[in-house]
């Protein structure tokens, strides 16, 4: 045997794989170092033993017959093709192997050479790869949204269960490998999508166009009425990944929100409408109460005695209080509902403060309080504010300072810049506010203990002031010391660009008398309410030089105005038939009546009502209840 071994030995030894040579009975003749290392036996332990010892115990019994069948038809082939082969080490552990067998005829008979390769490492890598793929596949599969991947030739390579549900329900076999267009067309044919508001062709084209150039998202609906959002993106390998998300809940949520907003807006509009008409309804009777009370107070022909005048003052005060309450509540609800328009513009404080002080002066005089306007430095900047609303706030602070002031006290206004804001402070030396009441003072209807006292108030003024200041990007605050006085301030943004200082204009001095040049002025009053007509008659009677004629409807009024061409028209807005707005529009259309001044008179006191009146062509718009002084001043001005 040793003679024949030699040529083998070197060849076998040089092989990189494990090599074992057996005789036809399976007895081991030759083993190389790699085979000995692989199985953990020394060569001596192997040579002369049967090859079966290297086969796992479980299959060892059949191995003899395999050897026998190989030796009857020997040829070069891999062993156990299609089977997972394992080798058994000396320590009993097993490892996967690949074996190729080759027969060799020698002078000693048939011998079998087995090339053995340990494939543990390869198996391990394959297992890892398989596991990774399985992880990915099951991860994609558990996503509730559709996930599909198309390769660079636009063929489906991967789709999860949701995607199969959506696209592949009608495909008998797998849809993997099908082109995108086919998958989509088939799904369309199976009724997966709803294209009822377009044609099938346009739906298909819409999606295919998106697929060709996927930007943003594509929204579609399923045949079962669900809303889907498709997002496709190109992969680095020029494939396409498509994700389809069910957004039905979002869409429904958005629809519900939209519907809720509509309801809320309608409710808010209804509330506005209600407040407007409520205020109108409340103001109309107040008009008669306050109007006639004022006339009684001013009656020169039959003057009231002191006792009567005293009682009348209560009527007037009560009426005025009620009116303020209505106005405040209305104002506050408008602000709360976000329904007031604030228009900020550069405002010079000199004029505003002068007007506020002159308006408050009569009240201060009655209360025996001195009120002084601010001494403004020449370089006092202008503020960015809604002029009317800023005045309203300052009026509120100022009237409170008087109301809660002490007899013989002082109220003053101070102005100082604080960075980008200008602070206007109203200082009084009045009763002050108890410390325990200070935190709630800007809340509605909080009167800081005054509710039981004799000073009239609604407790809304400061709330409105605060809200208005905030709407103008400002703020309000105060300091107070009980028994010593209070200082209420508003900070308001300064106009940033350099602007020329506003000119100081003195407040208009009001004259309650209608100046006449001896001629009589004809005034037409269009009004349907008899008590209002009676009031106006009484009022005008006191004014020399005016002749009043009245008309109960706009239609009759227009006839009268065209026929008589009066110097001035006073027009109610809510009239039976044609409204005051339409009537004034007609007057503005005719050349002969175009220039006649028209005063609108209405119980509607909202900001938008005033704006509408201005747009309609009224020269002035006064609200009921009529303030006698205001009306006579307006008449004087327009007749002059
Ligand atoms: P009111 O109509 O009661 O005056 P406001 O909202 O204007 O309502 O003010 C709320 C409360 O704050 C007042 O009732 C009063 O107690 C207190 N207050 C406001 N300004 C002053 C002030 N200058 N001095 C003392 N108390 C004041």
XYZ file of C-alpha atoms and ligand atoms in Angstrom:
667
model
C 0.000 0.000 0.000
C 2.787 2.444 0.844
C 3.963 2.481 -2.814
C 0.621 3.640 -4.084
C 0.097 6.146 -1.302
C 2.992 8.382 -2.292
C 1.655 10.081 -5.440
C -1.656 10.691 -3.616
C -0.212 11.896 -0.421
C 1.333 15.026 -1.836
C -1.646 15.906 -3.971
C -4.041 15.345 -1.136
C -1.936 17.255 1.325
C -1.739 20.302 -0.975
C -5.531 20.622 -1.353
C -7.119 23.650 0.416
C -10.212 21.579 1.298
C -10.324 18.573 3.580
C -9.432 15.420 1.588
C -10.037 11.844 2.585
C -9.318 8.774 0.463
C -11.186 5.506 1.194
C -11.226 2.099 -0.387
C -14.413 0.677 -1.848
C -15.516 -0.664 1.524
C -15.331 2.762 3.123
C -12.086 2.212 5.048
C -10.038 5.389 5.365
C -6.665 5.208 3.581
C -5.459 8.787 3.522
C -6.359 12.033 5.363
C -4.893 15.500 4.834
C -4.168 18.027 7.576
C -7.235 20.144 6.783
C -9.555 17.134 7.111
C -7.945 16.134 10.392
C -8.345 19.721 11.712
C -11.934 19.912 10.498
C -13.048 16.754 12.275
C -10.752 17.082 15.325
C -9.116 13.666 14.938
C -5.429 12.904 14.515
C -4.565 11.130 11.306
C -3.683 8.024 13.275
C -7.125 7.944 14.831
C -8.700 8.026 11.356
C -6.558 5.873 9.116
C -7.764 2.328 8.986
C -11.146 3.241 10.490
C -14.380 3.447 8.573
C -15.484 6.701 6.996
C -18.876 6.297 8.803
C -17.274 7.654 11.982
C -17.299 11.121 10.406
C -21.022 10.949 9.609
C -23.555 12.169 12.217
C -24.887 9.261 14.291
C -28.472 9.792 13.049
C -27.585 8.972 9.428
C -24.659 6.636 10.076
C -26.791 3.495 9.608
C -27.597 4.390 5.956
C -24.126 5.465 5.046
C -22.803 2.016 4.222
C -25.429 1.554 1.520
C -24.589 5.004 0.019
C -20.959 3.952 -0.220
C -21.966 0.681 -1.815
C -24.199 2.351 -4.401
C -21.463 4.829 -5.271
C -18.916 2.087 -5.825
C -21.244 0.183 -8.142
C -21.604 3.291 -10.428
C -18.671 5.464 -9.595
C -18.462 8.928 -11.170
C -17.398 12.376 -10.169
C -20.287 14.082 -8.432
C -21.264 16.139 -5.429
C -22.469 14.012 -2.597
C -26.058 14.018 -1.364
C -27.117 16.681 -3.819
C -30.165 18.590 -2.571
C -29.548 17.455 0.996
C -28.082 19.349 3.915
C -24.959 17.327 4.681
C -23.259 17.436 8.029
C -20.009 16.129 9.375
C -19.510 14.814 12.929
C -16.481 15.989 14.875
C -14.671 13.857 17.416
C -16.328 15.847 20.212
C -19.762 14.924 18.831
C -20.607 18.354 17.420
C -21.831 18.561 13.860
C -21.132 21.079 11.121
C -22.509 21.672 7.636
C -20.357 20.387 4.808
C -20.214 20.251 1.056
C -18.627 17.061 -0.292
C -17.560 16.104 -3.805
C -16.695 12.517 -4.503
C -14.383 11.200 -7.220
C -13.568 7.571 -7.959
C -9.949 6.578 -8.680
C -9.035 3.235 -10.162
C -5.716 1.992 -8.859
C -3.867 -1.201 -9.096
C -5.281 -1.872 -5.623
C -8.776 -1.492 -6.876
C -11.334 1.344 -6.715
C -10.621 4.119 -4.314
C -12.868 7.122 -3.484
C -11.561 10.600 -2.894
C -13.836 12.901 -0.896
C -13.238 16.675 -1.027
C -14.867 18.120 2.073
C -15.566 21.826 2.677
C -16.755 23.255 5.999
C -19.579 25.640 5.011
C -20.504 26.787 8.564
C -19.470 30.363 7.801
C -21.416 30.502 4.545
C -24.507 29.018 6.184
C -24.200 31.530 8.957
C -24.082 34.430 6.515
C -26.989 33.002 4.557
C -28.993 32.661 7.752
C -28.228 36.229 8.720
C -29.317 37.460 5.327
C -32.488 35.409 5.463
C -33.253 36.745 8.914
C -32.663 40.331 7.858
C -34.966 39.903 4.880
C -37.583 38.293 7.102
C -37.354 41.190 9.544
C -37.820 43.715 6.775
C -40.672 41.804 5.169
C -42.588 41.387 8.392
C -41.921 44.991 9.406
C -43.319 46.212 6.108
C -46.170 43.778 6.431
C -47.364 44.972 9.811
C -47.686 48.553 8.512
C -51.379 49.244 8.115
C -50.701 51.492 5.152
C -49.960 50.101 1.745
C -46.277 49.707 0.953
C -45.133 48.644 -2.516
C -41.753 48.667 -4.176
C -41.233 48.682 -7.947
C -37.855 48.021 -9.532
C -36.082 50.074 -12.180
C -38.150 48.367 -14.877
C -41.284 49.382 -12.956
C -42.121 45.841 -11.887
C -43.459 45.067 -8.465
C -40.788 43.514 -6.272
C -42.374 43.840 -2.875
C -45.820 44.577 -1.497
C -47.237 44.214 2.000
C -50.580 42.692 3.006
C -52.371 46.036 2.951
C -51.086 46.618 -0.579
C -52.162 43.157 -1.663
C -55.602 43.875 -0.233
C -55.825 47.141 -2.112
C -54.326 46.198 -5.463
C -54.240 42.468 -5.681
C -57.580 41.157 -4.558
C -58.568 40.004 -8.018
C -55.248 38.537 -9.023
C -55.441 34.792 -8.635
C -51.708 34.359 -8.407
C -49.047 36.624 -7.003
C -48.807 40.152 -8.312
C -45.056 40.259 -7.756
C -43.303 40.931 -11.055
C -46.221 42.758 -12.700
C -45.665 46.234 -14.160
C -47.092 49.204 -12.248
C -49.597 50.123 -14.977
C -50.983 46.574 -15.049
C -51.361 46.460 -11.278
C -53.213 49.794 -11.329
C -55.454 48.945 -14.278
C -56.440 45.610 -12.811
C -57.237 47.195 -9.453
C -59.316 49.795 -11.246
C -61.137 47.112 -13.171
C -61.906 45.354 -9.891
C -63.572 48.489 -8.517
C -60.868 49.220 -5.941
C -61.110 52.954 -6.672
C -63.919 55.419 -7.073
C -63.603 57.679 -10.081
C -67.256 58.713 -10.190
C -66.437 62.413 -10.502
C -64.067 61.878 -13.433
C -63.640 59.302 -16.191
C -61.774 56.055 -15.753
C -59.227 57.227 -18.305
C -58.612 60.551 -16.579
C -58.287 58.850 -13.189
C -55.760 56.424 -14.640
C -53.862 59.189 -16.384
C -53.829 61.298 -13.222
C -52.169 58.516 -11.262
C -49.809 57.474 -14.074
C -48.701 61.093 -14.497
C -48.036 61.291 -10.778
C -46.193 57.985 -10.950
C -43.966 59.284 -13.762
C -43.063 62.382 -11.803
C -43.966 61.851 -8.167
C -44.034 65.187 -6.405
C -46.122 65.876 -3.319
C -49.025 63.516 -2.836
C -52.001 62.225 -4.770
C -55.480 61.935 -3.232
C -57.850 59.202 -4.364
C -60.957 57.486 -3.042
C -61.618 53.799 -2.726
C -64.694 52.087 -4.061
C -65.842 51.781 -0.438
C -65.719 55.529 0.074
C -62.466 55.838 1.977
C -60.002 58.623 1.318
C -56.449 57.593 0.446
C -53.330 59.673 0.177
C -50.678 58.249 -2.173
C -47.028 59.167 -1.719
C -44.526 57.832 -4.241
C -40.801 58.420 -4.216
C -37.877 57.291 -6.394
C -35.288 55.022 -4.815
C -31.542 55.328 -5.378
C -31.754 52.290 -7.677
C -34.297 54.089 -9.929
C -37.140 52.051 -8.540
C -40.266 53.529 -6.980
C -41.620 53.107 -3.511
C -45.334 53.778 -3.113
C -47.104 54.333 0.165
C -50.857 54.675 0.427
C -52.289 56.021 3.666
C -55.918 55.966 4.702
C -56.740 59.577 5.598
C -60.496 59.121 5.898
C -60.462 60.040 9.590
C -58.476 63.199 8.878
C -60.782 64.171 6.034
C -63.855 63.524 8.151
C -62.293 65.392 11.023
C -61.570 68.353 8.749
C -65.131 68.210 7.415
C -66.520 68.093 10.940
C -64.304 70.994 11.949
C -65.458 72.948 8.907
C -69.085 72.202 9.731
C -68.515 73.124 13.375
C -66.872 76.367 12.321
C -69.828 77.163 10.073
C -72.223 76.499 12.937
C -70.114 78.642 15.268
C -69.918 81.424 12.717
C -73.627 81.268 12.148
C -74.192 81.336 15.907
C -71.843 84.264 16.267
C -73.564 86.092 13.429
C -76.909 85.321 15.022
C -75.645 86.627 18.363
C -74.383 89.775 16.696
C -77.678 90.175 14.924
C -79.548 89.552 18.170
C -77.442 92.084 20.048
C -77.875 94.628 17.319
C -81.643 94.287 17.224
C -81.829 94.009 21.016
C -79.914 97.221 21.346
C -82.206 98.785 18.752
C -85.311 97.630 20.602
C -84.008 98.903 23.944
C -82.841 102.189 22.521
C -86.136 103.068 20.829
C -88.197 103.429 24.049
C -85.204 105.028 25.776
C -85.266 107.566 22.992
C -88.690 108.722 24.079
C -87.800 108.659 27.788
C -84.527 110.554 27.496
C -85.683 112.806 24.671
C -88.782 114.107 26.412
C -87.028 114.311 29.769
C -84.401 116.549 28.136
C -87.097 118.695 26.563
C -88.870 119.040 29.908
C -85.600 120.031 31.512
C -84.970 122.717 28.886
C -88.543 123.913 28.505
C -88.335 127.703 28.608
C -92.058 128.350 28.130
C -93.249 126.236 31.041
C -90.182 125.797 33.226
C -90.353 123.079 35.877
C -90.039 123.968 39.533
C -87.008 122.839 41.503
C -88.735 119.790 42.963
C -89.859 118.626 39.535
C -86.461 119.329 38.070
C -84.892 117.290 40.818
C -87.124 114.330 40.081
C -86.564 114.717 36.374
C -82.833 114.514 36.980
C -83.386 111.052 38.459
C -85.288 110.011 35.340
C -82.497 111.341 33.148
C -79.771 109.749 35.241
C -81.537 106.398 35.305
C -82.107 106.541 31.573
C -78.528 107.509 30.860
C -77.277 104.743 33.101
C -79.413 102.230 31.264
C -78.156 103.537 27.954
C -74.535 103.222 29.076
C -75.189 99.724 30.269
C -76.676 98.747 26.920
C -73.771 100.316 25.065
C -71.159 98.703 27.303
C -72.665 95.237 27.169
C -73.011 95.545 23.441
C -69.449 96.776 23.094
C -68.055 94.022 25.295
C -69.942 91.259 23.503
C -68.724 92.622 20.196
C -65.143 92.585 21.443
C -65.487 89.102 22.917
C -66.932 87.837 19.639
C -63.957 89.335 17.802
C -66.429 91.451 15.898
C -64.997 94.903 16.322
C -62.846 96.473 13.713
C -59.810 98.287 15.050
C -58.077 100.512 12.555
C -54.799 101.869 13.813
C -53.212 104.964 12.362
C -50.676 107.493 13.601
C -52.464 109.575 16.214
C -51.251 112.818 17.773
C -52.039 112.870 21.481
C -52.523 116.618 21.819
C -55.817 116.597 20.001
C -57.068 113.418 21.600
C -56.247 114.558 25.131
C -57.696 118.021 24.559
C -60.957 116.474 23.341
C -61.121 114.028 26.229
C -60.499 116.750 28.799
C -63.015 119.141 27.287
C -65.647 116.376 27.196
C -64.966 115.521 30.834
C -64.889 119.115 32.035
C -68.639 119.498 32.724
C -68.608 116.272 34.723
C -65.552 117.417 36.687
C -67.136 120.790 37.383
C -70.255 119.102 38.751
C -68.072 116.962 41.012
C -65.976 119.985 42.022
C -62.799 118.434 40.744
C -60.114 120.234 38.758
C -59.099 118.470 35.584
C -55.991 119.430 33.672
C -54.745 118.320 30.266
C -51.225 116.974 29.950
C -48.418 119.376 29.210
C -46.830 117.684 26.237
C -43.220 118.135 25.212
C -42.742 119.293 21.615
C -41.111 116.030 20.654
C -43.838 113.804 22.070
C -44.104 111.025 19.497
C -47.320 110.026 17.848
C -48.852 106.652 18.692
C -50.212 103.890 16.513
C -53.800 103.580 17.666
C -57.448 103.543 16.758
C -58.258 107.124 17.567
C -61.852 106.544 18.663
C -60.945 103.550 20.805
C -57.994 105.333 22.421
C -60.314 108.225 23.317
C -62.805 105.712 24.692
C -60.157 104.246 27.028
C -58.960 107.652 28.188
C -62.566 108.752 28.702
C -63.145 105.678 30.832
C -60.035 106.283 32.963
C -60.855 109.994 33.197
C -64.513 109.559 34.144
C -63.546 106.945 36.760
C -60.963 109.372 38.172
C -63.741 111.936 38.557
C -66.383 109.457 39.760
C -64.093 107.972 42.369
C -62.399 111.280 43.108
C -62.799 113.456 46.188
C -64.440 116.841 46.256
C -61.916 119.603 45.597
C -59.542 117.010 44.209
C -57.458 116.936 41.045
C -57.336 114.766 37.984
C -54.376 115.060 35.656
C -52.999 113.375 32.553
C -49.316 112.484 32.143
C -47.505 111.265 29.095
C -44.079 109.622 29.027
C -42.234 107.463 26.504
C -41.120 104.014 27.671
C -39.008 102.427 24.961
C -41.236 101.676 21.979
C -44.354 102.488 23.978
C -45.926 105.697 25.134
C -47.548 105.618 28.574
C -50.527 107.846 29.204
C -51.443 107.954 32.896
C -54.583 109.382 34.439
C -53.812 110.366 38.010
C -56.385 111.111 40.690
C -56.247 111.803 44.415
C -59.546 110.078 45.098
C -60.742 107.190 47.221
C -58.308 104.593 45.847
C -58.970 100.870 45.617
C -58.732 98.467 48.562
C -55.849 96.056 48.137
C -58.069 92.965 48.403
C -60.137 94.104 45.415
C -57.338 95.008 43.050
C -56.748 91.697 41.277
C -60.240 91.416 39.768
C -60.686 94.976 38.693
C -60.298 94.328 34.946
C -62.823 91.493 34.968
C -66.372 92.156 33.744
C -68.922 93.410 36.291
C -66.309 93.659 39.055
C -66.874 96.924 40.899
C -64.332 96.523 43.678
C -66.849 96.994 46.457
C -68.638 99.932 44.778
C -71.693 97.868 43.905
C -73.208 98.701 47.288
C -72.182 102.365 47.153
C -73.871 105.435 45.685
C -71.530 105.838 42.697
C -73.154 104.597 39.526
C -71.293 102.206 37.323
C -71.547 99.013 35.339
C -68.199 97.400 36.132
C -67.531 96.837 32.432
C -65.585 99.976 31.544
C -62.174 98.719 32.609
C -62.761 95.315 30.974
C -63.517 97.027 27.685
C -60.505 99.326 28.091
C -58.185 96.385 28.660
C -59.514 94.436 25.681
C -59.340 97.457 23.409
C -55.783 98.280 24.491
C -54.737 94.704 23.730
C -56.364 94.885 20.310
C -54.175 97.913 19.639
C -51.092 95.967 20.816
C -51.016 97.951 24.016
C -51.638 97.212 27.672
C -53.302 98.786 30.674
C -52.553 98.767 34.396
C -52.820 100.822 37.545
C -51.383 101.609 40.911
C -53.560 102.614 43.796
C -53.401 103.481 47.423
C -56.564 103.306 49.465
C -57.721 106.746 50.543
C -54.914 108.440 48.595
C -55.766 107.980 44.934
C -55.123 105.879 41.852
C -53.187 106.086 38.621
C -54.499 104.206 35.618
C -52.239 103.896 32.612
C -52.290 102.666 29.048
C -49.168 101.794 27.073
C -49.548 102.207 23.361
C -47.018 101.627 20.547
C -45.149 104.671 19.306
C -45.101 105.424 15.570
C -41.585 104.470 14.633
C -40.774 106.559 11.600
C -39.875 110.192 12.103
C -43.001 112.181 11.524
C -43.659 115.881 11.775
C -45.238 116.847 15.067
C -48.991 117.021 14.830
C -50.470 120.443 15.016
C -52.388 121.283 18.121
C -55.976 121.964 17.379
C -58.149 123.290 20.071
C -61.342 121.356 20.655
C -64.250 122.663 18.735
C -66.337 124.908 20.911
C -69.843 123.704 20.730
C -72.681 126.079 20.246
C -76.079 124.889 21.037
C -77.761 127.655 19.140
C -78.605 127.451 15.492
C -77.281 130.549 13.845
C -79.733 132.023 11.423
C -79.518 134.997 9.174
C -83.126 135.854 9.629
C -84.283 133.494 6.846
C -86.225 130.390 7.782
C -84.609 127.032 6.962
C -86.788 124.218 5.779
C -85.955 120.844 7.325
C -87.634 117.597 6.263
C -87.783 114.838 8.872
C -88.584 111.347 7.583
C -89.800 109.260 10.520
C -92.646 106.824 11.145
C -92.658 106.708 14.948
C -95.185 109.283 16.300
C -93.354 109.721 19.585
C -90.115 110.507 17.756
C -91.927 112.987 15.515
C -93.471 114.695 18.552
C -90.053 114.877 20.182
C -88.440 116.426 17.118
C -91.270 118.946 16.773
C -90.812 119.999 20.385
C -87.065 120.261 19.952
C -87.177 122.285 16.739
C -89.830 124.565 18.165
C -87.180 125.848 20.548
C -84.833 126.628 17.707
C -85.714 129.814 15.908
C -85.454 129.964 12.161
C -86.280 126.346 11.360
C -89.447 125.101 9.775
C -90.009 121.369 10.135
C -92.104 119.207 7.875
C -92.340 115.461 8.401
C -92.971 112.453 6.219
C -93.939 109.017 7.589
C -92.266 106.985 4.813
C -89.176 107.300 2.631
C -91.324 107.298 -0.510
C -93.399 110.294 0.662
C -90.234 111.919 2.016
C -88.521 111.721 -1.395
C -91.539 113.341 -3.079
C -91.519 116.096 -0.495
C -87.785 116.701 -0.774
C -87.863 116.906 -4.585
C -90.846 119.238 -4.464
C -89.660 121.545 -1.683
C -85.836 121.282 -1.903
C -85.225 121.766 1.838
C -81.956 123.036 3.374
C -81.545 119.801 5.325
C -82.998 116.326 5.720
C -83.165 114.210 8.871
C -83.781 110.602 7.942
C -84.681 107.644 10.115
C -83.098 104.408 8.877
C -85.682 101.759 9.711
C -88.732 102.853 7.834
C -91.722 100.929 6.541
C -91.109 100.182 2.847
C -87.981 101.809 1.466
C -85.161 102.098 4.018
C -83.300 105.283 4.883
C -80.188 103.848 3.198
C -81.992 103.416 -0.123
C -83.643 106.806 0.176
C -80.368 108.646 0.672
C -78.905 106.774 -2.301
C -81.787 108.091 -4.431
C -81.223 111.647 -3.192
C -77.552 111.396 -4.106
C -78.563 110.292 -7.605
C -80.718 113.330 -8.476
C -78.876 116.523 -9.472
C -81.274 118.847 -7.633
C -81.072 116.932 -4.336
C -77.468 115.742 -4.553
C -76.043 118.497 -2.342
C -78.722 118.566 0.359
C -77.135 117.513 3.666
C -78.751 114.457 5.229
C -78.504 113.451 8.902
C -79.158 109.757 9.549
C -80.895 109.003 12.802
C -81.059 105.445 14.005
C -81.158 103.280 17.067
C -78.522 101.039 15.493
C -75.310 102.020 17.227
C -72.789 99.429 16.083
C -69.575 100.454 14.394
C -70.584 98.661 11.197
C -73.903 100.548 11.173
C -72.013 103.842 11.247
C -69.734 102.695 8.479
C -72.646 101.591 6.358
C -74.349 104.925 6.865
C -71.228 106.781 5.819
C -70.881 104.598 2.730
C -74.555 105.125 1.865
C -74.053 108.889 1.635
C -75.234 110.351 4.955
C -73.387 113.496 5.995
C -73.832 112.694 9.664
C -75.061 109.667 11.526
C -76.559 110.161 14.979
C -77.796 107.421 17.207
C -80.926 107.358 19.278
C -81.600 108.211 22.022
C -80.950 111.635 20.585
C -78.699 113.842 22.665
C -80.335 117.211 22.316
C -77.054 119.117 22.394
C -75.489 116.863 19.785
C -78.421 117.220 17.406
C -78.658 120.998 17.739
C -74.900 121.320 17.155
C -75.134 119.157 14.063
C -78.073 121.188 12.770
C -76.165 124.407 13.418
C -73.122 123.124 11.615
C -74.940 121.817 8.544
C -77.221 124.819 8.215
C -74.393 127.331 8.565
P -67.565 101.173 36.864
O -68.647 101.307 35.858
O -68.008 100.455 38.096
O -66.835 102.414 37.129
P -65.110 100.148 35.726
O -64.885 98.876 35.019
O -64.791 101.395 35.006
O -66.612 100.109 36.184
O -64.290 100.108 37.058
C -64.359 98.959 37.889
C -64.170 99.328 39.322
O -62.845 99.780 39.537
C -65.018 100.450 39.785
O -66.292 100.009 40.186
C -64.230 101.017 40.961
O -64.485 100.288 42.116
C -62.799 100.769 40.552
N -62.144 101.949 39.988
C -61.932 102.220 38.690
N -61.261 103.382 38.547
C -61.058 103.861 39.781
C -60.412 105.033 40.322
N -59.842 105.956 39.513
N -60.371 105.175 41.661
C -60.932 104.264 42.450
N -61.564 103.155 42.027
C -61.621 102.953 40.713
